[in-house]
PDB file of C-alpha atoms in Angstrom:
ATOM      1  CA  MET A1179      97.415  85.326 125.839  1.00  0.00           C
ATOM      2  CA  ARG A1180      95.476  82.139 125.127  1.00  0.00           C
ATOM      3  CA  ASN A1181      98.671  80.373 124.000  1.00  0.00           C
ATOM      4  CA  ARG A1182     100.437  81.494 127.151  1.00  0.00           C
ATOM      5  CA  ARG A1183      97.607  80.033 129.296  1.00  0.00           C
ATOM      6  CA  ARG A1184      97.836  76.701 127.423  1.00  0.00           C
ATOM      7  CA  PHE A1185     101.586  76.624 127.971  1.00  0.00           C
ATOM      8  CA  LEU A1186     101.235  77.221 131.704  1.00  0.00           C
ATOM      9  CA  LEU A1187      98.553  74.557 132.048  1.00  0.00           C
ATOM     10  CA  SER A1188     100.598  71.953 130.152  1.00  0.00           C
ATOM     11  CA  THR A1189     103.667  72.790 132.206  1.00  0.00           C
ATOM     12  CA  ALA A1190     101.690  72.379 135.433  1.00  0.00           C
ATOM     13  CA  ALA A1191     100.273  69.070 134.258  1.00  0.00           C
ATOM     14  CA  ALA A1192     103.723  67.780 133.382  1.00  0.00           C
ATOM     15  CA  GLY A1193     104.962  68.848 136.809  1.00  0.00           C
ATOM     16  CA  CYS A1194     102.141  66.960 138.486  1.00  0.00           C
ATOM     17  CA  LEU A1195     102.890  63.821 136.493  1.00  0.00           C
ATOM     18  CA  LEU A1196     106.580  64.108 137.346  1.00  0.00           C
ATOM     19  CA  ALA A1197     105.766  64.481 141.034  1.00  0.00           C
ATOM     20  CA  LEU A1198     103.499  61.483 140.911  1.00  0.00           C
ATOM     21  CA  SER A1199     106.208  59.420 139.221  1.00  0.00           C
ATOM     22  CA  TRP A1200     108.652  60.336 142.011  1.00  0.00           C
ATOM     23  CA  ALA A1201     106.086  59.489 144.693  1.00  0.00           C
ATOM     24  CA  SER A1202     105.015  56.146 143.165  1.00  0.00           C
ATOM     25  CA  PRO A1203     107.136  52.990 143.708  1.00  0.00           C
ATOM     26  CA  PRO A1204     108.785  51.449 140.638  1.00  0.00           C
ATOM     27  CA  PRO A1205     106.732  48.754 138.856  1.00  0.00           C
ATOM     28  CA  VAL A1206     107.193  45.211 140.233  1.00  0.00           C
ATOM     29  CA  LEU A1207     108.802  42.943 137.644  1.00  0.00           C
ATOM     30  CA  ALA A1208     107.417  39.429 137.239  1.00  0.00           C
ATOM     31  CA  ASP A1209     109.568  36.643 138.733  1.00  0.00           C
ATOM     32  CA  THR A1210     111.770  34.833 136.245  1.00  0.00           C
ATOM     33  CA  PHE A1211     111.304  31.054 136.344  1.00  0.00           C
ATOM     34  CA  PRO A1212     112.779  29.405 138.293  1.00  0.00           C
ATOM     35  CA  SER A1213     112.866  31.837 141.182  1.00  0.00           C
ATOM     36  CA  ARG A1214     112.985  29.334 144.056  1.00  0.00           C
ATOM     37  CA  PRO A1215     114.274  25.805 144.775  1.00  0.00           C
ATOM     38  CA  ILE A1216     113.258  22.915 142.516  1.00  0.00           C
ATOM     39  CA  ARG A1217     112.503  19.403 143.725  1.00  0.00           C
ATOM     40  CA  PHE A1218     113.503  16.227 141.858  1.00  0.00           C
ATOM     41  CA  VAL A1219     111.475  13.164 142.884  1.00  0.00           C
ATOM     42  CA  VAL A1220     113.132   9.778 142.212  1.00  0.00           C
ATOM     43  CA  PRO A1221     111.179   6.480 142.466  1.00  0.00           C
ATOM     44  CA  PHE A1222     114.256   4.492 143.546  1.00  0.00           C
ATOM     45  CA  GLY A1223     116.726   4.602 146.396  1.00  0.00           C
ATOM     46  CA  PRO A1224     120.131   6.319 146.507  1.00  0.00           C
ATOM     47  CA  GLY A1225     122.775   4.720 144.319  1.00  0.00           C
ATOM     48  CA  SER A1226     120.430   3.520 141.584  1.00  0.00           C
ATOM     49  CA  GLY A1227     121.082   4.536 137.988  1.00  0.00           C
ATOM     50  CA  THR A1228     118.080   6.851 138.093  1.00  0.00           C
ATOM     51  CA  ASP A1229     119.294   8.455 141.300  1.00  0.00           C
ATOM     52  CA  THR A1230     122.798   8.940 139.863  1.00  0.00           C
ATOM     53  CA  SER A1231     121.340  10.761 136.859  1.00  0.00           C
ATOM     54  CA  ALA A1232     119.055  12.865 139.044  1.00  0.00           C
ATOM     55  CA  ARG A1233     121.924  14.060 141.237  1.00  0.00           C
ATOM     56  CA  TYR A1234     124.135  14.902 138.267  1.00  0.00           C
ATOM     57  CA  PHE A1235     121.389  16.923 136.545  1.00  0.00           C
ATOM     58  CA  ALA A1236     120.484  18.575 139.855  1.00  0.00           C
ATOM     59  CA  ARG A1237     124.018  19.949 140.194  1.00  0.00           C
ATOM     60  CA  LYS A1238     124.057  21.203 136.618  1.00  0.00           C
ATOM     61  CA  LEU A1239     120.591  22.744 136.824  1.00  0.00           C
ATOM     62  CA  GLN A1240     121.618  24.555 139.998  1.00  0.00           C
ATOM     63  CA  ASP A1241     124.673  25.918 138.175  1.00  0.00           C
ATOM     64  CA  LEU A1242     122.544  27.159 135.283  1.00  0.00           C
ATOM     65  CA  THR A1243     119.756  28.772 137.314  1.00  0.00           C
ATOM     66  CA  GLY A1244     121.371  29.727 140.617  1.00  0.00           C
ATOM     67  CA  GLN A1245     118.495  27.978 142.392  1.00  0.00           C
ATOM     68  CA  ALA A1246     118.891  25.031 144.752  1.00  0.00           C
ATOM     69  CA  VAL A1247     117.757  21.655 143.403  1.00  0.00           C
ATOM     70  CA  VAL A1248     116.836  19.021 145.985  1.00  0.00           C
ATOM     71  CA  VAL A1249     116.719  15.297 145.148  1.00  0.00           C
ATOM     72  CA  GLU A1250     114.107  13.311 147.079  1.00  0.00           C
ATOM     73  CA  ASN A1251     114.133   9.502 146.925  1.00  0.00           C
ATOM     74  CA  LYS A1252     110.707   7.900 147.292  1.00  0.00           C
ATOM     75  CA  PRO A1253     111.182   4.215 146.466  1.00  0.00           C
ATOM     76  CA  GLY A1254     108.661   1.401 146.693  1.00  0.00           C
ATOM     77  CA  GLY A1255     105.254   0.471 145.403  1.00  0.00           C
ATOM     78  CA  ASN A1256     106.384  -0.096 141.794  1.00  0.00           C
ATOM     79  CA  GLY A1257     107.112   3.619 141.594  1.00  0.00           C
ATOM     80  CA  PHE A1258     103.531   4.549 142.524  1.00  0.00           C
ATOM     81  CA  ILE A1259     104.625   6.392 145.689  1.00  0.00           C
ATOM     82  CA  ALA A1260     106.894   8.765 143.787  1.00  0.00           C
ATOM     83  CA  VAL A1261     104.407   9.249 140.953  1.00  0.00           C
ATOM     84  CA  ASN A1262     101.614  10.136 143.377  1.00  0.00           C
ATOM     85  CA  ASN A1263     103.908  12.576 145.162  1.00  0.00           C
ATOM     86  CA  VAL A1264     104.611  14.404 141.900  1.00  0.00           C
ATOM     87  CA  LEU A1265     101.067  14.425 140.567  1.00  0.00           C
ATOM     88  CA  SER A1266      99.624  15.644 143.880  1.00  0.00           C
ATOM     89  CA  ALA A1267     102.113  18.545 144.134  1.00  0.00           C
ATOM     90  CA  PRO A1268     101.304  21.974 142.633  1.00  0.00           C
ATOM     91  CA  ALA A1269     101.708  21.847 138.840  1.00  0.00           C
ATOM     92  CA  ASP A1270     104.010  24.861 138.734  1.00  0.00           C
ATOM     93  CA  GLY A1271     107.260  23.422 137.380  1.00  0.00           C
ATOM     94  CA  TYR A1272     108.984  23.241 140.749  1.00  0.00           C
ATOM     95  CA  THR A1273     108.446  19.475 141.113  1.00  0.00           C
ATOM     96  CA  VAL A1274     110.148  17.304 138.487  1.00  0.00           C
ATOM     97  CA  PHE A1275     109.736  13.532 138.171  1.00  0.00           C
ATOM     98  CA  ILE A1276     112.966  11.725 137.296  1.00  0.00           C
ATOM     99  CA  GLY A1277     111.504   8.504 135.938  1.00  0.00           C
ATOM    100  CA  SER A1278     112.787   5.423 134.197  1.00  0.00           C
ATOM    101  CA  ASN A1279     111.736   2.781 131.713  1.00  0.00           C
ATOM    102  CA  SER A1280     110.026   0.837 134.512  1.00  0.00           C
ATOM    103  CA  THR A1281     107.795   3.683 135.758  1.00  0.00           C
ATOM    104  CA  LEU A1282     107.248   5.370 132.392  1.00  0.00           C
ATOM    105  CA  ALA A1283     106.884   2.360 130.059  1.00  0.00           C
ATOM    106  CA  VAL A1284     107.048  -1.131 131.593  1.00  0.00           C
ATOM    107  CA  ASN A1285     104.340  -0.493 134.197  1.00  0.00           C
ATOM    108  CA  ALA A1286     101.924   0.404 131.395  1.00  0.00           C
ATOM    109  CA  ALA A1287     102.480  -3.068 129.933  1.00  0.00           C
ATOM    110  CA  LEU A1288     102.314  -5.029 133.183  1.00  0.00           C
ATOM    111  CA  PHE A1289      99.396  -3.460 135.064  1.00  0.00           C
ATOM    112  CA  ARG A1290      95.776  -3.793 133.995  1.00  0.00           C
ATOM    113  CA  LYS A1291      94.701  -0.821 136.111  1.00  0.00           C
ATOM    114  CA  LEU A1292      97.668   1.478 136.482  1.00  0.00           C
ATOM    115  CA  PRO A1293      96.845   4.344 138.892  1.00  0.00           C
ATOM    116  CA  TYR A1294      98.383   6.852 136.482  1.00  0.00           C
ATOM    117  CA  ASP A1295      98.813   7.285 132.742  1.00  0.00           C
ATOM    118  CA  PRO A1296     102.526   7.570 131.849  1.00  0.00           C
ATOM    119  CA  LEU A1297     101.676   9.473 128.654  1.00  0.00           C
ATOM    120  CA  ALA A1298      98.659  11.604 129.570  1.00  0.00           C
ATOM    121  CA  ASP A1299      99.514  12.559 133.163  1.00  0.00           C
ATOM    122  CA  PHE A1300     103.027  13.809 132.417  1.00  0.00           C
ATOM    123  CA  ALA A1301     104.605  16.347 130.097  1.00  0.00           C
ATOM    124  CA  PRO A1302     108.051  15.161 128.929  1.00  0.00           C
ATOM    125  CA  LEU A1303     111.071  17.438 129.257  1.00  0.00           C
ATOM    126  CA  THR A1304     113.859  15.339 127.797  1.00  0.00           C
ATOM    127  CA  MET A1305     115.477  11.931 127.852  1.00  0.00           C
ATOM    128  CA  MET A1306     118.488  12.074 130.127  1.00  0.00           C
ATOM    129  CA  MET A1307     120.345   8.853 129.381  1.00  0.00           C
ATOM    130  CA  ARG A1308     120.058   5.246 128.320  1.00  0.00           C
ATOM    131  CA  SER A1309     122.180   2.286 129.361  1.00  0.00           C
ATOM    132  CA  PRO A1310     122.215  -1.099 127.639  1.00  0.00           C
ATOM    133  CA  ALA A1311     121.527  -4.214 129.650  1.00  0.00           C
ATOM    134  CA  MET A1312     124.266  -6.793 130.038  1.00  0.00           C
ATOM    135  CA  LEU A1313     123.618 -10.520 130.098  1.00  0.00           C
ATOM    136  CA  ALA A1314     125.556 -12.200 132.912  1.00  0.00           C
ATOM    137  CA  VAL A1315     125.977 -15.886 133.761  1.00  0.00           C
ATOM    138  CA  SER A1316     127.785 -17.861 136.419  1.00  0.00           C
ATOM    139  CA  PRO A1317     131.477 -18.633 135.872  1.00  0.00           C
ATOM    140  CA  LYS A1318     130.456 -22.294 136.371  1.00  0.00           C
ATOM    141  CA  ALA A1319     128.020 -22.214 133.445  1.00  0.00           C
ATOM    142  CA  PRO A1320     128.552 -24.973 130.844  1.00  0.00           C
ATOM    143  CA  TYR A1321     128.605 -22.381 128.042  1.00  0.00           C
ATOM    144  CA  THR A1322     131.002 -19.560 127.311  1.00  0.00           C
ATOM    145  CA  ASP A1323     129.019 -17.426 124.875  1.00  0.00           C
ATOM    146  CA  LEU A1324     125.460 -16.431 124.001  1.00  0.00           C
ATOM    147  CA  LYS A1325     125.145 -19.018 121.237  1.00  0.00           C
ATOM    148  CA  GLY A1326     126.098 -21.661 123.789  1.00  0.00           C
ATOM    149  CA  LEU A1327     123.443 -20.437 126.241  1.00  0.00           C
ATOM    150  CA  ILE A1328     120.801 -20.490 123.515  1.00  0.00           C
ATOM    151  CA  ALA A1329     121.793 -24.012 122.401  1.00  0.00           C
ATOM    152  CA  TYR A1330     121.700 -25.208 126.009  1.00  0.00           C
ATOM    153  CA  ALA A1331     118.262 -23.641 126.558  1.00  0.00           C
ATOM    154  CA  ARG A1332     116.901 -25.256 123.392  1.00  0.00           C
ATOM    155  CA  ALA A1333     118.194 -28.619 124.525  1.00  0.00           C
ATOM    156  CA  ASN A1334     116.635 -28.101 127.968  1.00  0.00           C
ATOM    157  CA  PRO A1335     113.327 -26.239 127.404  1.00  0.00           C
ATOM    158  CA  GLY A1336     111.810 -24.892 130.621  1.00  0.00           C
ATOM    159  CA  LYS A1337     114.826 -25.921 132.710  1.00  0.00           C
ATOM    160  CA  VAL A1338     116.949 -22.797 132.281  1.00  0.00           C
ATOM    161  CA  ASN A1339     115.967 -19.869 134.487  1.00  0.00           C
ATOM    162  CA  PHE A1340     116.783 -16.197 134.649  1.00  0.00           C
ATOM    163  CA  GLY A1341     116.746 -13.849 137.610  1.00  0.00           C
ATOM    164  CA  ALA A1342     115.162 -10.419 137.309  1.00  0.00           C
ATOM    165  CA  GLY A1343     115.522  -7.618 139.828  1.00  0.00           C
ATOM    166  CA  SER A1344     112.621  -5.627 138.405  1.00  0.00           C
ATOM    167  CA  ALA A1345     109.718  -5.901 136.013  1.00  0.00           C
ATOM    168  CA  GLY A1346     111.831  -4.219 133.361  1.00  0.00           C
ATOM    169  CA  TYR A1347     114.528  -6.875 133.557  1.00  0.00           C
ATOM    170  CA  GLN A1348     111.867  -9.581 133.570  1.00  0.00           C
ATOM    171  CA  LEU A1349     110.605  -8.336 130.227  1.00  0.00           C
ATOM    172  CA  MET A1350     114.150  -8.210 128.865  1.00  0.00           C
ATOM    173  CA  GLY A1351     114.404 -11.924 129.651  1.00  0.00           C
ATOM    174  CA  GLU A1352     111.114 -12.536 127.868  1.00  0.00           C
ATOM    175  CA  LEU A1353     112.364 -10.439 124.937  1.00  0.00           C
ATOM    176  CA  LEU A1354     115.376 -12.763 124.653  1.00  0.00           C
ATOM    177  CA  ASN A1355     113.056 -15.772 124.777  1.00  0.00           C
ATOM    178  CA  ASP A1356     111.122 -14.292 121.869  1.00  0.00           C
ATOM    179  CA  ALA A1357     114.162 -13.244 119.833  1.00  0.00           C
ATOM    180  CA  ALA A1358     116.113 -16.490 120.320  1.00  0.00           C
ATOM    181  CA  LYS A1359     113.068 -18.804 120.238  1.00  0.00           C
ATOM    182  CA  ILE A1360     113.863 -20.371 123.604  1.00  0.00           C
ATOM    183  CA  GLN A1361     111.879 -21.144 126.772  1.00  0.00           C
ATOM    184  CA  THR A1362     113.448 -19.966 130.026  1.00  0.00           C
ATOM    185  CA  VAL A1363     111.761 -19.430 133.380  1.00  0.00           C
ATOM    186  CA  HIS A1364     111.572 -16.118 135.237  1.00  0.00           C
ATOM    187  CA  VAL A1365     112.709 -16.009 138.899  1.00  0.00           C
ATOM    188  CA  PRO A1366     111.861 -12.692 140.621  1.00  0.00           C
ATOM    189  CA  PHE A1367     114.223 -10.844 142.968  1.00  0.00           C
ATOM    190  CA  LYS A1368     113.812  -7.630 144.963  1.00  0.00           C
ATOM    191  CA  GLY A1369     116.549  -5.824 143.087  1.00  0.00           C
ATOM    192  CA  ALA A1370     119.206  -6.165 140.399  1.00  0.00           C
ATOM    193  CA  SER A1371     121.964  -6.679 142.979  1.00  0.00           C
ATOM    194  CA  GLU A1372     120.156  -9.718 144.424  1.00  0.00           C
ATOM    195  CA  ALA A1373     119.673 -11.200 140.960  1.00  0.00           C
ATOM    196  CA  ILE A1374     123.346 -10.746 140.101  1.00  0.00           C
ATOM    197  CA  THR A1375     124.373 -12.284 143.429  1.00  0.00           C
ATOM    198  CA  ALA A1376     122.180 -15.289 142.619  1.00  0.00           C
ATOM    199  CA  VAL A1377     123.912 -15.672 139.270  1.00  0.00           C
ATOM    200  CA  ALA A1378     127.351 -15.385 140.885  1.00  0.00           C
ATOM    201  CA  SER A1379     126.412 -18.165 143.322  1.00  0.00           C
ATOM    202  CA  ASP A1380     125.029 -20.306 140.463  1.00  0.00           C
ATOM    203  CA  THR A1381     121.498 -20.199 141.914  1.00  0.00           C
ATOM    204  CA  VAL A1382     120.001 -18.975 138.629  1.00  0.00           C
ATOM    205  CA  ASP A1383     121.369 -19.375 135.139  1.00  0.00           C
ATOM    206  CA  PHE A1384     121.477 -15.803 133.869  1.00  0.00           C
ATOM    207  CA  THR A1385     120.275 -12.270 134.421  1.00  0.00           C
ATOM    208  CA  PHE A1386     120.077  -8.899 132.750  1.00  0.00           C
ATOM    209  CA  ALA A1387     121.306  -5.806 134.593  1.00  0.00           C
ATOM    210  CA  GLU A1388     122.689  -2.403 133.729  1.00  0.00           C
ATOM    211  CA  VAL A1389     126.345  -2.126 132.781  1.00  0.00           C
ATOM    212  CA  THR A1390     127.528  -0.514 136.020  1.00  0.00           C
ATOM    213  CA  ALA A1391     125.947  -3.288 138.086  1.00  0.00           C
ATOM    214  CA  VAL A1392     127.651  -6.085 136.131  1.00  0.00           C
ATOM    215  CA  GLN A1393     131.057  -5.042 134.882  1.00  0.00           C
ATOM    216  CA  GLU A1394     132.859  -4.804 138.244  1.00  0.00           C
ATOM    217  CA  LEU A1395     131.748  -8.337 139.177  1.00  0.00           C
ATOM    218  CA  ALA A1396     132.845  -9.498 135.735  1.00  0.00           C
ATOM    219  CA  ARG A1397     136.298  -7.979 136.202  1.00  0.00           C
ATOM    220  CA  ASP A1398     136.582  -9.815 139.519  1.00  0.00           C
ATOM    221  CA  GLY A1399     135.642 -13.089 137.829  1.00  0.00           C
ATOM    222  CA  ARG A1400     132.447 -13.533 139.852  1.00  0.00           C
ATOM    223  CA  VAL A1401     130.239 -13.507 136.744  1.00  0.00           C
ATOM    224  CA  LYS A1402     130.745 -13.868 133.002  1.00  0.00           C
ATOM    225  CA  THR A1403     129.232 -11.358 130.609  1.00  0.00           C
ATOM    226  CA  LEU A1404     128.070 -12.929 127.357  1.00  0.00           C
ATOM    227  CA  ALA A1405     126.654  -9.899 125.564  1.00  0.00           C
ATOM    228  CA  VAL A1406     125.556  -6.308 125.833  1.00  0.00           C
ATOM    229  CA  ALA A1407     122.080  -5.603 124.452  1.00  0.00           C
ATOM    230  CA  SER A1408     123.148  -2.548 122.473  1.00  0.00           C
ATOM    231  CA  ASP A1409     123.758  -1.459 118.901  1.00  0.00           C
ATOM    232  CA  LYS A1410     127.439  -1.039 119.737  1.00  0.00           C
ATOM    233  CA  ARG A1411     129.925  -2.156 122.368  1.00  0.00           C
ATOM    234  CA  VAL A1412     130.311  -0.044 125.488  1.00  0.00           C
ATOM    235  CA  SER A1413     133.601   1.741 126.056  1.00  0.00           C
ATOM    236  CA  THR A1414     133.952   0.527 129.652  1.00  0.00           C
ATOM    237  CA  SER A1415     133.702  -3.156 128.615  1.00  0.00           C
ATOM    238  CA  PRO A1416     135.072  -3.243 125.056  1.00  0.00           C
ATOM    239  CA  ASP A1417     135.623  -7.014 125.093  1.00  0.00           C
ATOM    240  CA  VAL A1418     131.925  -7.794 125.588  1.00  0.00           C
ATOM    241  CA  PRO A1419     130.223  -8.316 122.199  1.00  0.00           C
ATOM    242  CA  THR A1420     126.856  -6.877 121.270  1.00  0.00           C
ATOM    243  CA  ALA A1421     123.969  -9.345 121.140  1.00  0.00           C
ATOM    244  CA  THR A1422     124.022  -9.072 117.349  1.00  0.00           C
ATOM    245  CA  GLU A1423     127.713  -9.990 117.274  1.00  0.00           C
ATOM    246  CA  ALA A1424     127.038 -12.803 119.748  1.00  0.00           C
ATOM    247  CA  GLY A1425     124.333 -14.427 117.637  1.00  0.00           C
ATOM    248  CA  VAL A1426     120.972 -12.676 118.212  1.00  0.00           C
ATOM    249  CA  PRO A1427     120.634 -10.086 115.416  1.00  0.00           C
ATOM    250  CA  GLY A1428     118.913  -6.856 116.363  1.00  0.00           C
ATOM    251  CA  PHE A1429     118.462  -7.718 120.037  1.00  0.00           C
ATOM    252  CA  GLU A1430     118.616  -4.486 122.042  1.00  0.00           C
ATOM    253  CA  ALA A1431     117.319  -3.697 125.535  1.00  0.00           C
ATOM    254  CA  TYR A1432     117.996  -0.537 127.495  1.00  0.00           C
ATOM    255  CA  THR A1433     117.289   0.991 130.827  1.00  0.00           C
ATOM    256  CA  TRP A1434     116.654   4.708 130.437  1.00  0.00           C
ATOM    257  CA  VAL A1435     115.996   7.788 132.499  1.00  0.00           C
ATOM    258  CA  GLY A1436     113.881  10.792 131.579  1.00  0.00           C
ATOM    259  CA  ALA A1437     112.521  13.952 133.184  1.00  0.00           C
ATOM    260  CA  MET A1438     108.814  14.798 133.361  1.00  0.00           C
ATOM    261  CA  VAL A1439     106.508  17.321 134.983  1.00  0.00           C
ATOM    262  CA  ASN A1440     102.810  17.191 135.740  1.00  0.00           C
ATOM    263  CA  ALA A1441     100.912  17.580 132.458  1.00  0.00           C
ATOM    264  CA  ARG A1442      98.961  20.506 133.974  1.00  0.00           C
ATOM    265  CA  THR A1443     102.146  22.570 134.339  1.00  0.00           C
ATOM    266  CA  PRO A1444     101.937  25.844 132.345  1.00  0.00           C
ATOM    267  CA  LYS A1445     103.602  25.702 128.949  1.00  0.00           C
ATOM    268  CA  ALA A1446     106.064  28.514 129.713  1.00  0.00           C
ATOM    269  CA  GLU A1447     107.525  26.685 132.720  1.00  0.00           C
ATOM    270  CA  THR A1448     107.536  23.344 130.900  1.00  0.00           C
ATOM    271  CA  ASP A1449     109.332  24.822 127.896  1.00  0.00           C
ATOM    272  CA  ARG A1450     111.908  26.556 130.099  1.00  0.00           C
ATOM    273  CA  LEU A1451     112.697  23.351 131.989  1.00  0.00           C
ATOM    274  CA  ALA A1452     112.925  21.395 128.738  1.00  0.00           C
ATOM    275  CA  GLU A1453     115.394  23.976 127.414  1.00  0.00           C
ATOM    276  CA  LEU A1454     117.528  23.735 130.563  1.00  0.00           C
ATOM    277  CA  PHE A1455     117.523  19.932 130.621  1.00  0.00           C
ATOM    278  CA  SER A1456     118.404  19.766 126.923  1.00  0.00           C
ATOM    279  CA  THR A1457     121.285  22.177 127.500  1.00  0.00           C
ATOM    280  CA  ILE A1458     122.674  19.882 130.193  1.00  0.00           C
ATOM    281  CA  SER A1459     122.224  16.796 127.988  1.00  0.00           C
ATOM    282  CA  ARG A1460     124.316  18.369 125.221  1.00  0.00           C
ATOM    283  CA  MET A1461     127.264  19.302 127.460  1.00  0.00           C
ATOM    284  CA  ASP A1462     130.575  17.572 126.738  1.00  0.00           C
ATOM    285  CA  GLU A1463     130.888  17.040 130.478  1.00  0.00           C
ATOM    286  CA  THR A1464     127.596  15.141 130.489  1.00  0.00           C
ATOM    287  CA  ARG A1465     128.732  12.822 127.719  1.00  0.00           C
ATOM    288  CA  ALA A1466     131.987  12.135 129.576  1.00  0.00           C
ATOM    289  CA  PHE A1467     130.071  11.510 132.821  1.00  0.00           C
ATOM    290  CA  TYR A1468     127.837   8.886 131.238  1.00  0.00           C
ATOM    291  CA  GLU A1469     130.592   7.257 129.212  1.00  0.00           C
ATOM    292  CA  ARG A1470     132.380   6.483 132.465  1.00  0.00           C
ATOM    293  CA  LEU A1471     129.247   4.577 133.484  1.00  0.00           C
ATOM    294  CA  GLY A1472     128.936   2.733 130.185  1.00  0.00           C
ATOM    295  CA  ALA A1473     125.858   4.796 129.315  1.00  0.00           C
ATOM    296  CA  THR A1474     124.925   7.416 126.699  1.00  0.00           C
ATOM    297  CA  PRO A1475     123.293  10.827 127.179  1.00  0.00           C
ATOM    298  CA  MET A1476     120.073  11.370 125.245  1.00  0.00           C
ATOM    299  CA  THR A1477     119.698  14.784 123.651  1.00  0.00           C
ATOM    300  CA  GLY A1478     116.156  14.757 122.259  1.00  0.00           C
ATOM    301  CA  GLY A1479     113.551  17.221 123.512  1.00  0.00           C
ATOM    302  CA  PRO A1480     109.929  16.701 124.587  1.00  0.00           C
ATOM    303  CA  ALA A1481     108.596  15.512 121.209  1.00  0.00           C
ATOM    304  CA  GLN A1482     111.373  12.955 120.770  1.00  0.00           C
ATOM    305  CA  MET A1483     110.946  11.692 124.321  1.00  0.00           C
ATOM    306  CA  HIS A1484     107.185  11.313 123.884  1.00  0.00           C
ATOM    307  CA  GLU A1485     107.707   9.256 120.717  1.00  0.00           C
ATOM    308  CA  PHE A1486     110.436   7.135 122.333  1.00  0.00           C
ATOM    309  CA  GLN A1487     108.248   6.477 125.368  1.00  0.00           C
ATOM    310  CA  LYS A1488     105.226   5.572 123.238  1.00  0.00           C
ATOM    311  CA  ASN A1489     107.276   3.087 121.199  1.00  0.00           C
ATOM    312  CA  ASP A1490     108.780   1.539 124.333  1.00  0.00           C
ATOM    313  CA  ILE A1491     105.325   0.997 125.840  1.00  0.00           C
ATOM    314  CA  ALA A1492     104.166  -0.668 122.610  1.00  0.00           C
ATOM    315  CA  LEU A1493     107.224  -2.963 122.596  1.00  0.00           C
ATOM    316  CA  TRP A1494     106.702  -4.201 126.148  1.00  0.00           C
ATOM    317  CA  LYS A1495     102.966  -4.633 125.670  1.00  0.00           C
ATOM    318  CA  ARG A1496     103.711  -6.873 122.692  1.00  0.00           C
ATOM    319  CA  ILE A1497     106.216  -8.924 124.702  1.00  0.00           C
ATOM    320  CA  VAL A1498     103.820  -9.269 127.660  1.00  0.00           C
ATOM    321  CA  GLN A1499     101.066 -10.509 125.375  1.00  0.00           C
ATOM    322  CA  LYS A1500     103.279 -12.834 123.346  1.00  0.00           C
ATOM    323  CA  ALA A1501     104.999 -14.351 126.388  1.00  0.00           C
ATOM    324  CA  GLY A1502     101.767 -14.645 128.328  1.00  0.00           C
ATOM    325  CA  VAL A1503     103.182 -12.692 131.259  1.00  0.00           C
ATOM    326  CA  PRO A1504     100.405 -12.313 133.881  1.00  0.00           C
ATOM    327  CA  ARG A1505      99.236  -8.710 134.177  1.00  0.00           C
ATOM    328  CA  GLN A1506      98.704  -7.361 137.658  1.00  0.00           C
TER     329      GLN A1506
END
């Protein structure tokens, strides 16, 4: 009798639990990141190398996640406007900074009181690409190769000038001064296109600019390219020698683009974004896309990007100090 009572009680209890389970709503599953649109903030205008990379990665990230990715251009103020926009947004992984060597390395060398710390305020996701700088001169120049330019500069110290469309290109000119033991004078311009135009019109003697900005003008005969500051020739301009081949061993200078989030972003979201960005970087389609631009995709993750960035900052700080470039 006692066993029968226990059986009836347990059966009743099970029935109550079953009824409760039918009456209760199913448990709410946590959202999978990303579960809403992502914003890419770019510190330069449309058409820049950084913007081109941002828009390519935005399309691929949208394909991988099914979430919209919006690219917002916030140029000006040495990149401070875009940086502030990212660092003041919620640190939830939905705002990504698509930065470059100028905002993430060169500024740290040029500004005494930078309103942000490129290393401490950001968590790196991955390097996206790097593009070697090309050295361009006027077709009217009295030299036809890099050795000739260096010889001319040594014979005319302080009389040869170079145009620079950004602080990054300015430091590339100073890096050449250091490597070739010459003295040339920096002439600032508002952008790389203005500096190249000045070279084409023989207003300044030479300039550094990214491959895509130079090679079309070179093909049209409006400028001459003396060297590419890379460890190997670029496929889109195979006739242009590397700086090492042209007479300055080991001279390399790159523009680069990388993705960052606010350093306060939770680790889970940061790791997921880093995984997605790295997946895009390793795609064959990505390599083909950048090769058409004379650039190279970078496939390292957060640790590699942090080390690369730290070394780049140290390089430009050394050049600023050695060249006596005034810090702002």
